[in-house]
XYZ file of N, CA and C in Angstrom:
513
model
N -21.501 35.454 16.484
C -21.955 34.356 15.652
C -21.327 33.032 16.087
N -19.841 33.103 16.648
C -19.590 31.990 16.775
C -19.625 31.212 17.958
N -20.256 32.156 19.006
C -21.253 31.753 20.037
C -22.392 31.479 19.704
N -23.549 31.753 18.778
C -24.239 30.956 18.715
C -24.039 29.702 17.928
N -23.192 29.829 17.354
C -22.990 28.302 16.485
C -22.383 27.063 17.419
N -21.184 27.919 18.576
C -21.039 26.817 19.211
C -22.341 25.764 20.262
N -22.969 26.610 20.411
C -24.303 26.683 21.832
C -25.224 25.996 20.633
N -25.835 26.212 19.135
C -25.794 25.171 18.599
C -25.554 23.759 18.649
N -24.081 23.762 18.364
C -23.285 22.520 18.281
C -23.209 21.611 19.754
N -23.140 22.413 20.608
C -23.543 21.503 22.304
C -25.161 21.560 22.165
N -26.133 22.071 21.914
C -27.004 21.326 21.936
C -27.895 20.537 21.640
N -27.231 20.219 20.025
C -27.398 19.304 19.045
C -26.642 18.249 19.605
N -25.340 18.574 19.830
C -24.743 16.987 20.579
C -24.965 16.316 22.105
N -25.751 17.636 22.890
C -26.610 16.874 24.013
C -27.572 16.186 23.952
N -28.574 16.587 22.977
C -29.650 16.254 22.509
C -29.058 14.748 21.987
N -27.896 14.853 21.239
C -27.291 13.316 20.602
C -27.598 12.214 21.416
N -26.712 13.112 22.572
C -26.120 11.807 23.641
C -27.405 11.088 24.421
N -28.359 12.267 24.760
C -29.583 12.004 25.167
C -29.988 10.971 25.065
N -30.200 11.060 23.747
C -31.501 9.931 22.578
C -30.718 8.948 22.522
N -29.235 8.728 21.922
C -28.416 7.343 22.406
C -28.398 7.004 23.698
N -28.014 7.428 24.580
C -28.124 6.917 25.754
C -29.521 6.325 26.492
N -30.913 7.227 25.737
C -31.671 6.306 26.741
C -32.209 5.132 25.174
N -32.114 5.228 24.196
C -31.924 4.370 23.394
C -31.635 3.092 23.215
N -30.364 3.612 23.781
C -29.804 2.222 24.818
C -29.892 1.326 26.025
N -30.499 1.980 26.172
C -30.847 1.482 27.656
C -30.037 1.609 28.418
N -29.397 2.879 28.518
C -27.976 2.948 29.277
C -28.282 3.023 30.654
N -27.597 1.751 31.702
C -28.418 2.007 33.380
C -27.104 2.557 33.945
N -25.690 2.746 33.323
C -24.506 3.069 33.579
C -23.948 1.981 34.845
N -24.022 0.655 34.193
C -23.498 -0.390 35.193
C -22.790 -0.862 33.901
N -22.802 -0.629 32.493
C -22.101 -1.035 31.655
C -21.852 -2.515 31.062
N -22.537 -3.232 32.033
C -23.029 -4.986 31.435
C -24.296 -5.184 30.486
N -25.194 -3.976 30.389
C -26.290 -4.284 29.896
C -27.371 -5.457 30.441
N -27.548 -4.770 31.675
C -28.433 -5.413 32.742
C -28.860 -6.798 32.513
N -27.702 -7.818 31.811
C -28.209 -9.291 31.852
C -26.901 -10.028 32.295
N -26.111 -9.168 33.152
C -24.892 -9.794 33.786
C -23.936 -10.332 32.982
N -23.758 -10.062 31.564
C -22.379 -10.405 30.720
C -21.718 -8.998 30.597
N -20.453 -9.661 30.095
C -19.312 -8.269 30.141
C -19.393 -7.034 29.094
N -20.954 -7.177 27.959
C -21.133 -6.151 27.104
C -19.919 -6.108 25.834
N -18.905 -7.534 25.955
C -18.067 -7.313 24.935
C -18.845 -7.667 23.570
N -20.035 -7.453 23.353
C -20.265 -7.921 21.912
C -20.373 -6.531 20.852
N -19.861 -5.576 21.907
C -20.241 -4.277 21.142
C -21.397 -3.568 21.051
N -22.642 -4.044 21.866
C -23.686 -3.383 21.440
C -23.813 -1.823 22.505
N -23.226 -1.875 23.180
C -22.866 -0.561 24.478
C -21.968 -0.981 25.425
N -22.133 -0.323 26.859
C -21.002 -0.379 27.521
C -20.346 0.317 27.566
N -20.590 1.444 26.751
C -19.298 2.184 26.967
C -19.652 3.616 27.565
N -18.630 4.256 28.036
C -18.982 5.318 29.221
C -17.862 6.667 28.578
N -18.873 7.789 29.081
C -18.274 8.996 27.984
C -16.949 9.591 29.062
N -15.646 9.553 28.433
C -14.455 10.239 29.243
C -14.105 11.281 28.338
N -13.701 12.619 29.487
C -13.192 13.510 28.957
C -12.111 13.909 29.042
N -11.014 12.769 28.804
C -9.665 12.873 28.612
C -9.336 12.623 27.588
N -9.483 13.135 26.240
C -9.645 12.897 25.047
C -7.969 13.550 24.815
N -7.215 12.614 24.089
C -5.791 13.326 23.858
C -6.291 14.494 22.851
N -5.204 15.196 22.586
C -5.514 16.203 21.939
C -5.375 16.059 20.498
N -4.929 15.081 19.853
C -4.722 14.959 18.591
C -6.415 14.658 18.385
N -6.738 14.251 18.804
C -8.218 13.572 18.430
C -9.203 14.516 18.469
N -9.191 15.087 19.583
C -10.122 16.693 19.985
C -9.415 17.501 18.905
N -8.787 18.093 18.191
C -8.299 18.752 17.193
C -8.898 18.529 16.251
N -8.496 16.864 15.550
C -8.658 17.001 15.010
C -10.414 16.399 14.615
N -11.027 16.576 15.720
C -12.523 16.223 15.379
C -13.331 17.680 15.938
N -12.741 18.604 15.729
C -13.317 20.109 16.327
C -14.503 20.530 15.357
N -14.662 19.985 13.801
C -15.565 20.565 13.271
C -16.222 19.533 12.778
N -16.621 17.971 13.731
C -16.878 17.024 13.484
C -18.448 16.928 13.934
N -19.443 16.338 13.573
C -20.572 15.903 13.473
C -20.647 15.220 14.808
N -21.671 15.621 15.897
C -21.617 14.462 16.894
C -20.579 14.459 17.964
N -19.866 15.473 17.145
C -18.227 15.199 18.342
C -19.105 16.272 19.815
N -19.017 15.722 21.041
C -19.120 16.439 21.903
C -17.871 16.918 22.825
N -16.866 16.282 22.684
C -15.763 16.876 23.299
C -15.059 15.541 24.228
N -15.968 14.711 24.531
C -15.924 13.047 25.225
C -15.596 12.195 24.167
N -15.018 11.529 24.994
C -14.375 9.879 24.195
C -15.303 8.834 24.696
N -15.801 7.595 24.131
C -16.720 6.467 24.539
C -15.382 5.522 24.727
N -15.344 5.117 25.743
C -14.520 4.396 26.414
C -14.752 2.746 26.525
N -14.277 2.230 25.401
C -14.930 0.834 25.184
C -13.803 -0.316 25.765
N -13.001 0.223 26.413
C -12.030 -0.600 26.649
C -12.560 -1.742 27.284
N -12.221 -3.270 26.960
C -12.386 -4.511 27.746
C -13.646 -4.898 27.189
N -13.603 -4.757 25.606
C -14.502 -5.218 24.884
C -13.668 -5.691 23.135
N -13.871 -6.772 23.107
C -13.638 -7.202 21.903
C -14.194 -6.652 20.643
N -14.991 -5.948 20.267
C -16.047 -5.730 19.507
C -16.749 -4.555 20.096
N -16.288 -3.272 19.094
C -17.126 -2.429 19.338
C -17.881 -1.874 17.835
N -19.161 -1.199 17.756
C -19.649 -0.861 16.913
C -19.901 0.855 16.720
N -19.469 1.394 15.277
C -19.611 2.468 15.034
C -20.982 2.777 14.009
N -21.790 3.625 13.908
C -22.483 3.759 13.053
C -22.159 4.709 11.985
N -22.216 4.130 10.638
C -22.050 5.109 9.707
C -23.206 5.810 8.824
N -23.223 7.323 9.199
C -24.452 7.849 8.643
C -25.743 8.485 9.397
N -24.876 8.554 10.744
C -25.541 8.871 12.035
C -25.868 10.463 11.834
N -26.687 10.996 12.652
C -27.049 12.226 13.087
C -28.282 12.627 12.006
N -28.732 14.075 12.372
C -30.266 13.924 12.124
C -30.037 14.207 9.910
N -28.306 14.221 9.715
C -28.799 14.280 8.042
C -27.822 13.578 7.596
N -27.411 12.232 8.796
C -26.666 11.184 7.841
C -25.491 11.210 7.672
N -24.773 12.530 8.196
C -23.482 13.170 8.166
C -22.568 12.734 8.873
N -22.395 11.849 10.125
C -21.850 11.839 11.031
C -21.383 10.257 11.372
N -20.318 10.091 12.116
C -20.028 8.646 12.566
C -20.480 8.815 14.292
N -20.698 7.469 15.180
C -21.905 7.293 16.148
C -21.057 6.296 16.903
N -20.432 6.129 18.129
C -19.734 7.893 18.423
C -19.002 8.215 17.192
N -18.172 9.704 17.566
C -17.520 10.170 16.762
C -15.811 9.600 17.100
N -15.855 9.595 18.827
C -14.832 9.243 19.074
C -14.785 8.013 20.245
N -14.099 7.225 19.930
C -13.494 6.030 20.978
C -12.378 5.237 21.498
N -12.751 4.702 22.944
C -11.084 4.182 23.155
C -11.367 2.850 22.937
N -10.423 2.156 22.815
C -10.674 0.684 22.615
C -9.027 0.099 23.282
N -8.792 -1.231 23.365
C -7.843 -2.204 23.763
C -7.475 -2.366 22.488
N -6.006 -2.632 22.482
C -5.450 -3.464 21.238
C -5.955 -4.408 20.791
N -6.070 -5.393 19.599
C -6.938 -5.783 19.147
C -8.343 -6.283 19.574
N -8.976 -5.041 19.582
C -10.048 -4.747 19.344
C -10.666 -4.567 17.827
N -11.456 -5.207 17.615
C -12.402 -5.354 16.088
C -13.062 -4.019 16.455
N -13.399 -2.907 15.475
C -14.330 -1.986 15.517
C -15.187 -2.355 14.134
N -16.390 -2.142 14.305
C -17.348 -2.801 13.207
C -17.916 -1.668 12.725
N -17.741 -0.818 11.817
C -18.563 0.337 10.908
C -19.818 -0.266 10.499
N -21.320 0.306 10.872
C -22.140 -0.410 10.322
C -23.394 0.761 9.619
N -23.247 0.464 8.842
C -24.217 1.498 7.492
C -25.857 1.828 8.347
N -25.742 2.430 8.276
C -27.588 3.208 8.795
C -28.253 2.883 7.471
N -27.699 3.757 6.047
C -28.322 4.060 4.905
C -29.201 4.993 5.088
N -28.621 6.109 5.635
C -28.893 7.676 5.800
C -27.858 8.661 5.737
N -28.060 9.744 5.061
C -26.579 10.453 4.272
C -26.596 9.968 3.003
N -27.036 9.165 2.505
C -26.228 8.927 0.676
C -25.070 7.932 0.804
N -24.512 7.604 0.044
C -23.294 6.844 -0.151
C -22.132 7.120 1.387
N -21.520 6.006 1.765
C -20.258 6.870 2.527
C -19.624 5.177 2.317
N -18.217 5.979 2.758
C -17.184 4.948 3.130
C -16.033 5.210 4.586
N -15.245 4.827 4.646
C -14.458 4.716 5.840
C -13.140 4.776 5.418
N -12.164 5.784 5.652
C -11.148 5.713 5.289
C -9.689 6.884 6.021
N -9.084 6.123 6.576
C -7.986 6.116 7.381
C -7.343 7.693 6.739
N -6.648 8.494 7.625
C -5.832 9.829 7.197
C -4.947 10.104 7.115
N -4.159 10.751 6.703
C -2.593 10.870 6.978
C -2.733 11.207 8.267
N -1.358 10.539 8.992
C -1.133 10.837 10.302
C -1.870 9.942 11.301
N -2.962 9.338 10.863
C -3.232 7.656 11.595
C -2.145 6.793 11.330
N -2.680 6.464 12.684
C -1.594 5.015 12.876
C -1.709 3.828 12.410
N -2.434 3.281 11.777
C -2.804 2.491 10.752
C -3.387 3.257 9.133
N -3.391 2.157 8.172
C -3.759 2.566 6.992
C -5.459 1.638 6.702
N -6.178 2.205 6.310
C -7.800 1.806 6.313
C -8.396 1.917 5.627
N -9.261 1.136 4.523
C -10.093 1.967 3.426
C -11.569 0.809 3.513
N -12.204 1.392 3.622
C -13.585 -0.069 3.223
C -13.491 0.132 1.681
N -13.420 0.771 1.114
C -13.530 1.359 -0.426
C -14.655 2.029 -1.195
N -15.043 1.642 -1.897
C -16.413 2.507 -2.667
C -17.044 2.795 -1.409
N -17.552 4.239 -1.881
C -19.049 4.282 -0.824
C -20.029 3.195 -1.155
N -21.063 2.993 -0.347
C -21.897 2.045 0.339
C -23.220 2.984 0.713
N -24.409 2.976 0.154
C -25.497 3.524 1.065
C -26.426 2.604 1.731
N -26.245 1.589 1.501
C -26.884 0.612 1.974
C -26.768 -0.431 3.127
N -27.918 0.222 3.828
C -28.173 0.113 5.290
C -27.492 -1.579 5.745
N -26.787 -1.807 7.160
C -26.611 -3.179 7.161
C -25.353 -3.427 6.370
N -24.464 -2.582 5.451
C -23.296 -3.073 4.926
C -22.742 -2.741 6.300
N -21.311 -3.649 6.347
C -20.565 -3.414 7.016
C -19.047 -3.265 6.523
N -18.468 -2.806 7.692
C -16.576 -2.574 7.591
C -15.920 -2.881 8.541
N -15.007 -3.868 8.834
C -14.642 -4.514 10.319
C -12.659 -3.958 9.709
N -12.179 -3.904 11.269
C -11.082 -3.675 11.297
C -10.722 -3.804 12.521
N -9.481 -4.881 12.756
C -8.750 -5.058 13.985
C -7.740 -4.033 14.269
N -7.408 -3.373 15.332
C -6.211 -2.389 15.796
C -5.094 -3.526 17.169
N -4.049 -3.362 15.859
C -3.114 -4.274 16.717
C -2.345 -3.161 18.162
N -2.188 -2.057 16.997
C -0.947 -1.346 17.233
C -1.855 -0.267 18.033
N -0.876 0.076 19.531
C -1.373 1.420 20.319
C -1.090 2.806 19.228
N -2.089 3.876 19.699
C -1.713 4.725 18.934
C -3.288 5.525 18.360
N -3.286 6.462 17.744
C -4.241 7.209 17.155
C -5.034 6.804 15.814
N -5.735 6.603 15.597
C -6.046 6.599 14.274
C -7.593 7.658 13.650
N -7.121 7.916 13.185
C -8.040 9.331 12.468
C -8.858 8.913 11.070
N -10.101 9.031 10.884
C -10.506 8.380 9.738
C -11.369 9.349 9.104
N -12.380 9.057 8.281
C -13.309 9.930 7.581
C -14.502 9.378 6.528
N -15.357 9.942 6.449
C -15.946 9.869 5.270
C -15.230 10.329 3.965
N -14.766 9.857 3.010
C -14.417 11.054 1.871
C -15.594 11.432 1.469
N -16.460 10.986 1.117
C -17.585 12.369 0.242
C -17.516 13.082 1.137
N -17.902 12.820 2.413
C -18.656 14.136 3.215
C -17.563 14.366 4.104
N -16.080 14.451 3.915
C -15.500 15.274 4.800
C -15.655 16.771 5.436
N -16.225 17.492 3.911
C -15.998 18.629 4.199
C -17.435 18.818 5.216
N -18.460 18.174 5.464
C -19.410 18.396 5.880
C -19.407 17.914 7.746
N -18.189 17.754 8.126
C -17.982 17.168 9.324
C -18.159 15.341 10.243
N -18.117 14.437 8.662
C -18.157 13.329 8.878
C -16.873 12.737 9.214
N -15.879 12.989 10.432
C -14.613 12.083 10.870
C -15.145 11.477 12.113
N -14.230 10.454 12.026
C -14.090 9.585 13.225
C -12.743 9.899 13.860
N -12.676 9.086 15.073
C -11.152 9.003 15.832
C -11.249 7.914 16.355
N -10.088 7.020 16.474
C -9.932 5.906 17.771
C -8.561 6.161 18.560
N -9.100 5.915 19.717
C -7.624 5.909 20.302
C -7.732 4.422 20.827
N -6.305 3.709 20.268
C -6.148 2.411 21.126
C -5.067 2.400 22.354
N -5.566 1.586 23.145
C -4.646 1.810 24.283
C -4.069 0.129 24.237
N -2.800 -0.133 25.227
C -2.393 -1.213 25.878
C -3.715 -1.830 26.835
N -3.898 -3.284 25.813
C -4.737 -3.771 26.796
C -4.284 -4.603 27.743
């Protein structure tokens, strides 16, 4: 059983990466084929599978998580979606690297029901947007000064596999 659930879970999250990636228009030159540096957050970023292990742990029964990190480093502004995957459950990516202050922008789909954003024990920062939010277009911005891990979540839908991860690095 838990071979088919995993073979499941990779091909629900290939299928993910798929549809985002050509979504995006991903040509994997990472400027977004109009010759700027892609720091506004809208892509750019490229899937690494050197994911520390605190993050792969602790996103093992996560929505979307494929096992890769989106590697946004050398971007001011990156964007997460909240409410992603085919029932709303999930953050989009699940996991990313970013530069020290780096703004990450949570931005509401308004699919899933209510959610919010909120930091875990054992992140390296403390985080809350507050009330859930179902409504598409809200947002949640947060600068990361400090290198280090930070682990977050949906609270309603934790138990349903809605976490995030960031890892910030020295920019």
């Amino acid at each position: 059983m838990s071979d088919n659930l995993s073979r499941r879970r990779y091909l629900a999250g290939t299928g993910a990466a798929l549809t985002i990636g050509t979504l995006a228009g991903c040509s994997g030159g990472g400027d977004g084929g109009d010759g700027s540096d892609g720091s506004d957050g809208s892509g750019g970023g490229n899937a690494a599978e050197d994911v520390p292990d605190e993050i792969d742990e602790y996103l093992s029964d996560a929505r979307m998580y494929e096992g890769t990190i989106m590697d946004f480093t050398g971007q001011d502004e990156v964007t997460v979606e909240v409410g992603a995957g085919d029932v709303g459950f999930a953050f989009s990516p699940a996991a990313i690297r970013i530069d020290s202050s780096t703004t990450v922008v949570w931005e509401w789909t308004g699919n899933g029901g209510a959610h919010n954003v909120a930091s875990v024990e054992g992140s390296e920062s403390d985080f809350d947007s507050g009330d859930s939010v179902s409504e598409e277009g809200h947002t949640f911005e947060q600068s990361f000064d400090n290198t280090g891990i930070q682990l977050y979540q949906c609270t309603p839908h934790q138990a349903n596999g809605m976490l995030g991860a960031i890892e910030v690095v020295e920019a």
